[in-house]
C-alpha cells in the first residue's frame, strides 16, 4: 500500500498504529457470548433437562417418602406443602452443576485463554455464562413451581410472601451458580464436576430439614441439620410459602436473616474468586 | 556415534497388531493408562470412593430408623447394595465424559493410526471400569460393615455379592459409551444423572416396597436397580434369590446386547474422526 495522507485520525509516527486499540463493545460482546450459550441449548433440546430435573426431584421425594414421613408426623397440613422448598433447592443445585460443567469445559478446552487474548473486558465471558445460567434457572424454577403445585402445594402467604418465595428461590439459584462457576473454572475438570451432579446436593438436601423435621434426626447430628445452609434456605422458603392450617413459622427478620446472610456470603466469596480467576492474565 | 543395540526380542513387536497376544498386551497397557489417570486425579478418586460412603451414612441417618420400625429389618441390607450400584453408575458417567474428551483431544485417533490392536481401546475401558467399580464396592462395603452391615450367608455368597455391581455397572457403561459418542456431553451427563436418581429413589433399596403407592409397585419391583439390590440383599442377609438373580442377569445382558454394537460402532467412529 502506498503511503497516502491519513484520512481519519492522524496515524502515529511510523504508521504502525501501535497506539490504536480496538474498542471493546462490552455490551455487544456479552450479548453474543450469551446467545452462544443459550441458542444451542434450545436448538439441541438440551434445555429439556432443566424442565425435567425438578419434575424428577418432585416425584423422587414425594412418592417414596410421603407415607413414611406422614406416618411419623410432621405438624404440617400436607407433605407436599412441607417438602416444596427442597424441590426448589434441588432445582437450583442442578442448574448450578450444569454451570460448573460449562465453566470447567470452557477452562479446559482453552476457550478462556482465547477470550483472554481478545480485546474485551475480562469479565465478559463469566458474565455471559452467568446470564445463560440465570436463563436455565428461570426455566427450572417455573418447572419446579409447576410440579410442586401439581402434588398439592399452594401459596398460602399472600402476594408479598409469594413474591418473596420466588425471589428467594432465584437468589439462592444465582448464588449457587456463581459458586459453581468459580469451582468449575478452578477444577478445569468436567469429569470431576459430573460426579457432583447427583450425590453431594442429595446428601446435603437429605441431611437438612427439607425432607424431615429436625427432631426426627438422631441427636448427635441435629445440630448440623438445624444449622446448615440448606436447612436455613428451606425454613425461609417454607415460612414464605405458608400453610393452610397456619402451621408454618411466621415470617420474621430473625428467620430470614440467616438465609440472606448465607446467600450474601456465597455470592461475595464466589465473586471474589471469579474476579481473581478472570482478571489475572493467564 | 550412537548405534542401535540388537533389539531385545521381548521388547519389540514380534507379533502382528491384530493378533491375540497383541490384544492382551495392548489391553493391559491401556488399562494401566486409564487406571493411572484415575488414581492420579485426586478429585475423581475422592468422589468415587468417599462420596458414596457419605451417601450411605446419610441414608442410614435419615431413613434408617424409620425403615427399621416399618419393616422390622435393618435398612442397611437394602441401602448398602443400592449405594454400591449408585457409585458404579456415577462412575460410568465420569468415564463417558472422559471418553468424549479423549476423542476431542485426538488421542483415540492417534491410537487408531498406531500399530495398536483395534479392540484393545474398548476392552481396556471395560476392564478399567470393572476395576474401578470393584474398588469402589469394596470401600463401600467396608464402610457399611462399620455401620453394622454383615454377610450372614458365607464366603461364597459374599464373593458373588462383590460381582453384582460390576456386572450392573458394565451394562450401564456400555449404554453410556453408546450414548456418549453420539450426543452432546452435558446432555448425556444430566440425563444419566436424572436417570440414576430416579432408579435410586424408586428402588427397594431406598424404602421397602410396601411404602410405595400401589400403582407404582410393579415398576419399582422390576426395575434393574431393585432386582440387583434384591439379589445382593439375598446374598448378604438371606432370602429368595432365584428370581432377582435371573432378572439382574437378564437386565444386564439385555443392556449389553442392545448397546454393544452401537458402542463398538461409535467408538470406531470416534477413533476415525
Coordinates of N, CA and C in Angstrom, one line a residue, chain A residues 34-185:
Chain A
X34 N -23.6 -14.6 25.3 CA -24.8 -15.2 26.0 C -25.6 -16.0 25.0
X35 N -25.8 -15.5 23.8 CA -26.6 -16.2 22.8 C -25.8 -17.4 22.4
X36 N -24.5 -17.4 22.3 CA -23.7 -18.6 22.0 C -24.1 -19.8 23.0
X37 N -24.4 -19.4 24.2 CA -24.7 -20.5 25.1 C -26.2 -20.9 25.1
X38 N -27.1 -19.9 24.9 CA -28.5 -20.2 25.0 C -29.1 -20.9 23.8
X39 N -28.7 -20.3 22.6 CA -29.4 -20.9 21.4 C -29.1 -22.3 21.1
X40 N -27.8 -22.8 21.2 CA -27.6 -24.2 21.0 C -28.3 -25.1 22.0
X41 N -28.4 -24.6 23.2 CA -29.2 -25.4 24.3 C -30.6 -25.6 23.9
X42 N -31.2 -24.6 23.2 CA -32.6 -24.7 22.8 C -32.7 -25.5 21.6
X43 N -31.8 -25.3 20.6 CA -31.9 -26.0 19.3 C -31.6 -27.5 19.5
X44 N -30.7 -27.9 20.3 CA -30.4 -29.3 20.5 C -31.3 -30.0 21.5
X45 N -32.2 -29.2 22.1 CA -33.1 -29.8 23.1 C -32.5 -30.0 24.4
X46 N -31.2 -29.5 24.6 CA -30.5 -29.7 25.9 C -31.3 -29.1 27.0
X47 N -32.1 -28.1 26.7 CA -32.8 -27.3 27.8 C -33.9 -28.2 28.4
X48 N -34.2 -29.3 27.8 CA -35.3 -30.2 28.3 C -34.9 -30.7 29.7
X49 N -33.6 -30.9 29.9 CA -33.2 -31.4 31.2 C -33.5 -30.4 32.3
X50 N -33.4 -29.1 32.0 CA -33.8 -28.1 33.0 C -35.2 -28.2 33.4
X51 N -36.1 -28.6 32.4 CA -37.5 -28.8 32.8 C -37.8 -30.1 33.5
X52 N -37.1 -31.1 33.0 CA -37.3 -32.5 33.6 C -36.7 -32.6 35.0
X53 N -35.6 -32.0 35.3 CA -35.0 -32.2 36.6 C -35.9 -31.9 37.8
X54 N -36.6 -30.7 37.9 CA -37.5 -30.5 39.0 C -38.6 -31.5 39.1
X55 N -39.1 -31.9 38.0 CA -40.2 -32.9 38.0 C -39.7 -34.2 38.6
X56 N -38.4 -34.6 38.1 CA -37.8 -35.8 38.7 C -37.6 -35.7 40.2
X57 N -37.1 -34.6 40.7 CA -36.9 -34.4 42.1 C -38.2 -34.5 42.9
X58 N -39.3 -33.9 42.3 CA -40.5 -33.9 43.0 C -41.1 -35.3 43.2
X59 N -41.1 -36.1 42.1 CA -41.7 -37.4 42.2 C -40.7 -38.3 43.1
X60 N -39.4 -38.1 42.9 CA -38.5 -38.9 43.7 C -38.6 -38.7 45.2
X61 N -38.9 -37.5 45.6 CA -39.0 -37.3 47.1 C -40.4 -37.6 47.5
X62 N -41.4 -37.2 46.7 CA -42.8 -37.3 47.2 C -43.3 -38.7 47.2
X63 N -43.2 -39.4 46.2 CA -43.8 -40.7 46.1 C -43.3 -41.7 47.1
X64 N -41.9 -41.9 47.2 CA -41.5 -42.9 48.2 C -41.7 -42.4 49.7
X65 N -41.5 -41.1 49.9 CA -41.4 -40.7 51.3 C -42.7 -40.2 51.9
X66 N -43.7 -40.0 51.0 CA -45.0 -39.4 51.5 C -45.6 -40.3 52.7
X67 N -45.6 -41.6 52.5 CA -46.1 -42.5 53.5 C -45.3 -42.5 54.8
X68 N -44.0 -42.8 54.5 CA -43.0 -42.9 55.6 C -43.0 -41.7 56.5
X69 N -43.1 -40.5 55.9 CA -42.9 -39.3 56.6 C -44.2 -38.9 57.3
X70 N -45.3 -39.0 56.6 CA -46.6 -38.6 57.2 C -46.9 -39.5 58.4
X71 N -46.5 -40.8 58.3 CA -46.6 -41.8 59.3 C -45.9 -41.4 60.6
X72 N -44.8 -40.6 60.4 CA -44.0 -40.2 61.6 C -44.6 -38.9 62.1
X73 N -45.4 -38.1 61.4 CA -46.0 -36.9 61.9 C -45.1 -35.7 61.6
X74 N -45.6 -34.7 60.9 CA -44.8 -33.5 60.5 C -45.3 -32.3 61.2
X75 N -46.5 -32.2 61.6 CA -47.1 -30.9 62.0 C -47.3 -30.0 60.9
X76 N -47.6 -30.5 59.7 CA -47.9 -29.6 58.5 C -49.2 -30.1 57.9
X77 N -49.8 -29.3 57.1 CA -51.1 -29.7 56.5 C -50.9 -30.8 55.5
X78 N -49.8 -30.8 54.8 CA -49.6 -32.0 53.9 C -48.1 -32.1 53.7
X79 N -47.7 -33.3 53.2 CA -46.2 -33.4 53.0 C -45.8 -32.6 51.8
X80 N -46.7 -32.4 50.8 CA -46.4 -31.6 49.7 C -46.0 -30.2 50.1
X81 N -46.8 -29.6 51.0 CA -46.6 -28.3 51.5 C -45.2 -28.2 52.2
X82 N -44.9 -29.3 52.9 CA -43.7 -29.3 53.7 C -42.4 -29.4 52.9
X83 N -42.5 -30.3 51.8 CA -41.3 -30.6 51.1 C -41.1 -29.7 49.9
X84 N -42.0 -28.7 49.6 CA -41.9 -27.9 48.4 C -40.5 -27.2 48.3
X85 N -40.0 -26.6 49.5 CA -38.7 -25.9 49.4 C -37.5 -26.8 48.8
X86 N -37.5 -28.1 49.2 CA -36.4 -28.9 48.8 C -36.4 -29.1 47.3
X87 N -37.6 -29.0 46.7 CA -37.6 -29.2 45.2 C -37.0 -27.9 44.6
X88 N -37.3 -26.8 45.1 CA -36.8 -25.5 44.6 C -35.2 -25.5 44.8
X89 N -34.8 -26.0 45.9 CA -33.3 -26.0 46.2 C -32.6 -27.0 45.3
X90 N -33.2 -28.2 45.1 CA -32.6 -29.2 44.2 C -32.5 -28.7 42.8
X91 N -33.6 -28.0 42.4 CA -33.6 -27.4 41.0 C -32.4 -26.4 40.9
X92 N -32.3 -25.5 41.9 CA -31.2 -24.6 41.9 C -29.8 -25.3 41.9
X93 N -29.7 -26.3 42.7 CA -28.4 -27.1 42.7 C -28.1 -27.7 41.3
X94 N -29.2 -28.2 40.7 CA -29.0 -28.9 39.4 C -28.5 -27.8 38.4
X95 N -29.1 -26.7 38.4 CA -28.6 -25.6 37.5 C -27.2 -25.3 37.8
X96 N -26.9 -25.2 39.0 CA -25.5 -24.9 39.4 C -24.5 -25.9 38.9
X97 N -24.8 -27.1 38.9 CA -23.9 -28.1 38.5 C -23.7 -28.0 37.0
X98 N -24.8 -27.7 36.2 CA -24.6 -27.5 34.8 C -23.7 -26.3 34.6
X99 N -23.8 -25.3 35.4 CA -23.0 -24.1 35.3 C -21.5 -24.5 35.5
X100 N -21.3 -25.3 36.5 CA -19.9 -25.8 36.8 C -19.3 -26.6 35.6
X101 N -20.2 -27.4 35.1 CA -19.7 -28.2 33.9 C -19.3 -27.3 32.8
X102 N -20.2 -26.3 32.5 CA -19.9 -25.4 31.4 C -18.6 -24.6 31.7
X103 N -18.4 -24.1 32.9 CA -17.2 -23.4 33.2 C -16.0 -24.3 33.1
X104 N -16.1 -25.5 33.6 CA -14.9 -26.4 33.5 C -14.6 -26.7 32.1
X105 N -15.6 -26.9 31.2 CA -15.3 -27.2 29.8 C -14.7 -26.0 29.2
X106 N -15.2 -24.8 29.4 CA -14.6 -23.6 28.8 C -13.1 -23.5 29.3
X107 N -12.9 -23.8 30.5 CA -11.5 -23.6 31.1 C -10.5 -24.6 30.4
X108 N -11.0 -25.9 30.4 CA -10.1 -27.0 30.0 C -9.9 -27.0 28.4
X109 N -10.9 -26.5 27.7 CA -10.7 -26.5 26.2 C -9.9 -25.3 25.7
X110 N -9.5 -24.4 26.6 CA -8.6 -23.3 26.2 C -9.4 -22.1 25.7
X111 N -10.8 -22.2 25.8 CA -11.6 -21.1 25.4 C -11.3 -19.8 26.2
X112 N -11.2 -20.1 27.6 CA -10.9 -18.9 28.4 C -9.7 -18.2 28.0
X113 N -8.6 -19.0 27.7 CA -7.4 -18.3 27.3 C -7.6 -17.5 26.0
X114 N -8.3 -18.1 25.1 CA -8.6 -17.5 23.8 C -9.3 -16.1 24.1
X115 N -10.3 -16.2 24.9 CA -11.1 -15.0 25.2 C -10.1 -13.9 25.9
X116 N -9.2 -14.4 26.7 CA -8.3 -13.5 27.4 C -7.4 -12.7 26.4
X117 N -7.1 -13.4 25.3 CA -6.3 -12.7 24.3 C -7.1 -11.8 23.4
X118 N -8.4 -11.8 23.6 CA -9.2 -10.9 22.7 C -9.5 -9.6 23.3
X119 N -9.7 -8.6 22.5 CA -10.0 -7.3 23.0 C -11.4 -7.2 23.6
X120 N -11.5 -7.7 24.8 CA -12.8 -7.4 25.5 C -12.5 -7.5 27.0
X121 N -13.5 -6.9 27.8 CA -13.3 -6.9 29.2 C -13.2 -8.3 29.8
X122 N -12.2 -8.6 30.6 CA -12.0 -10.0 31.1 C -13.2 -10.6 31.8
X123 N -14.1 -9.8 32.2 CA -15.3 -10.5 33.0 C -16.4 -10.8 32.0
X124 N -16.3 -10.4 30.8 CA -17.4 -10.7 29.9 C -17.8 -12.1 29.7
X125 N -16.8 -13.1 29.5 CA -17.2 -14.5 29.4 C -17.9 -15.0 30.6
X126 N -17.4 -14.6 31.8 CA -18.1 -15.1 33.0 C -19.5 -14.5 33.1
X127 N -19.6 -13.3 32.8 CA -20.9 -12.6 32.8 C -21.9 -13.3 31.8
X128 N -21.4 -13.7 30.7 CA -22.3 -14.3 29.7 C -22.7 -15.7 30.2
X129 N -21.7 -16.4 30.8 CA -22.1 -17.8 31.3 C -23.1 -17.6 32.4
X130 N -23.0 -16.6 33.2 CA -23.9 -16.3 34.3 C -25.3 -16.0 33.7
X131 N -25.4 -15.2 32.7 CA -26.7 -14.9 32.2 C -27.4 -16.2 31.6
X132 N -26.6 -17.0 30.9 CA -27.2 -18.3 30.4 C -27.6 -19.1 31.6
X133 N -26.9 -19.1 32.7 CA -27.3 -19.9 33.9 C -28.6 -19.4 34.5
X134 N -28.7 -18.0 34.5 CA -30.0 -17.4 35.0 C -31.1 -17.8 34.1
X135 N -30.9 -17.9 32.8 CA -32.0 -18.3 31.9 C -32.4 -19.7 32.2
X136 N -31.4 -20.6 32.4 CA -31.8 -22.0 32.7 C -32.5 -22.1 34.1
X137 N -32.0 -21.3 35.0 CA -32.5 -21.3 36.4 C -34.0 -20.9 36.3
X138 N -34.4 -19.8 35.5 CA -35.7 -19.4 35.5 C -36.6 -20.5 34.9
X139 N -36.1 -21.2 33.9 CA -36.9 -22.3 33.3 C -37.1 -23.4 34.4
X140 N -36.0 -23.7 35.1 CA -36.0 -24.7 36.2 C -37.0 -24.3 37.3
X141 N -37.0 -23.0 37.7 CA -37.9 -22.6 38.8 C -39.4 -22.7 38.3
X142 N -39.7 -22.3 37.1 CA -41.0 -22.4 36.6 C -41.5 -23.9 36.7
X143 N -40.6 -24.7 36.2 CA -40.9 -26.2 36.2 C -41.1 -26.7 37.6
X144 N -40.2 -26.2 38.5 CA -40.3 -26.7 39.9 C -41.6 -26.2 40.6
X145 N -42.0 -24.9 40.4 CA -43.2 -24.5 41.0 C -44.4 -25.2 40.4
X146 N -44.4 -25.5 39.1 CA -45.5 -26.2 38.5 C -45.6 -27.6 39.1
X147 N -44.4 -28.3 39.3 CA -44.5 -29.7 39.8 C -45.0 -29.7 41.2
X148 N -44.5 -28.8 42.1 CA -45.0 -28.8 43.5 C -46.4 -28.4 43.6
X149 N -46.9 -27.6 42.6 CA -48.3 -27.2 42.6 C -49.1 -28.4 42.3
X150 N -48.6 -29.2 41.4 CA -49.3 -30.4 40.9 C -49.5 -31.4 42.1
X151 N -48.5 -31.6 42.9 CA -48.7 -32.6 44.0 C -49.5 -32.0 45.2
X152 N -49.8 -30.7 45.2 CA -50.7 -30.2 46.2 C -50.2 -29.0 47.0
X153 N -49.0 -28.5 46.6 CA -48.5 -27.3 47.3 C -49.3 -26.1 46.9
X154 N -49.6 -25.2 47.8 CA -50.3 -23.9 47.5 C -49.6 -22.8 48.2
X155 N -49.6 -21.6 47.5 CA -49.1 -20.4 48.2 C -50.2 -19.9 49.1
X156 N -49.9 -19.9 50.5 CA -50.9 -19.5 51.4 C -50.5 -18.2 52.1
X157 N -49.4 -17.6 51.7 CA -48.9 -16.4 52.4 C -49.3 -15.1 51.9
X158 N -50.1 -15.0 50.9 CA -50.4 -13.7 50.3 C -49.4 -13.3 49.2
X159 N -49.7 -12.2 48.5 CA -49.0 -11.9 47.3 C -47.5 -11.5 47.6
X160 N -47.3 -10.8 48.7 CA -46.0 -10.3 49.1 C -45.1 -11.5 49.4
X161 N -45.6 -12.4 50.2 CA -44.9 -13.6 50.6 C -44.6 -14.5 49.4
X162 N -45.6 -14.6 48.5 CA -45.4 -15.4 47.3 C -44.2 -14.8 46.4
X163 N -44.2 -13.5 46.3 CA -43.2 -12.8 45.5 C -41.8 -13.1 46.3
X164 N -41.8 -13.0 47.6 CA -40.6 -13.3 48.4 C -40.1 -14.7 48.2
X165 N -41.0 -15.7 48.1 CA -40.7 -17.1 47.9 C -39.9 -17.2 46.6
X166 N -40.5 -16.7 45.5 CA -39.9 -16.8 44.2 C -38.6 -16.0 44.1
X167 N -38.5 -14.8 44.8 CA -37.3 -14.1 44.7 C -36.2 -14.8 45.5
X168 N -36.5 -15.4 46.6 CA -35.5 -16.1 47.4 C -35.0 -17.3 46.7
X169 N -35.9 -18.0 46.0 CA -35.5 -19.1 45.2 C -34.5 -18.7 44.1
X170 N -34.8 -17.6 43.5 CA -34.0 -17.1 42.4 C -32.6 -16.7 42.9
X171 N -32.6 -16.0 44.1 CA -31.4 -15.6 44.7 C -30.5 -16.8 45.1
X172 N -31.1 -17.8 45.7 CA -30.3 -19.0 46.0 C -29.7 -19.6 44.8
X173 N -30.5 -19.7 43.7 CA -30.0 -20.3 42.5 C -28.9 -19.5 41.9
X174 N -29.0 -18.2 42.0 CA -27.9 -17.3 41.5 C -26.6 -17.5 42.3
X175 N -26.8 -17.6 43.6 CA -25.6 -17.7 44.5 C -25.0 -19.1 44.2
X176 N -25.8 -20.2 44.1 CA -25.2 -21.5 43.8 C -24.5 -21.5 42.4
X177 N -25.1 -20.8 41.4 CA -24.4 -20.8 40.1 C -23.1 -20.0 40.1
X178 N -23.1 -18.9 40.8 CA -21.8 -18.2 40.9 C -20.7 -19.0 41.5
X179 N -21.1 -19.7 42.6 CA -20.1 -20.6 43.3 C -19.7 -21.7 42.4
X180 N -20.6 -22.2 41.6 CA -20.3 -23.4 40.7 C -19.4 -22.9 39.6
X181 N -19.6 -21.7 39.1 CA -18.8 -21.2 38.0 C -17.4 -21.1 38.5
X182 N -17.2 -20.5 39.7 CA -15.9 -20.4 40.3 C -15.2 -21.8 40.4
X183 N -16.0 -22.8 41.0 CA -15.4 -24.1 41.2 C -15.1 -24.8 39.9
X184 N -16.0 -24.6 38.9 CA -15.7 -25.3 37.6 C -14.5 -24.7 37.0
X185 N -14.3 -23.4 37.0 CA -13.1 -22.8 36.4 C -11.9 -23.2 37.1

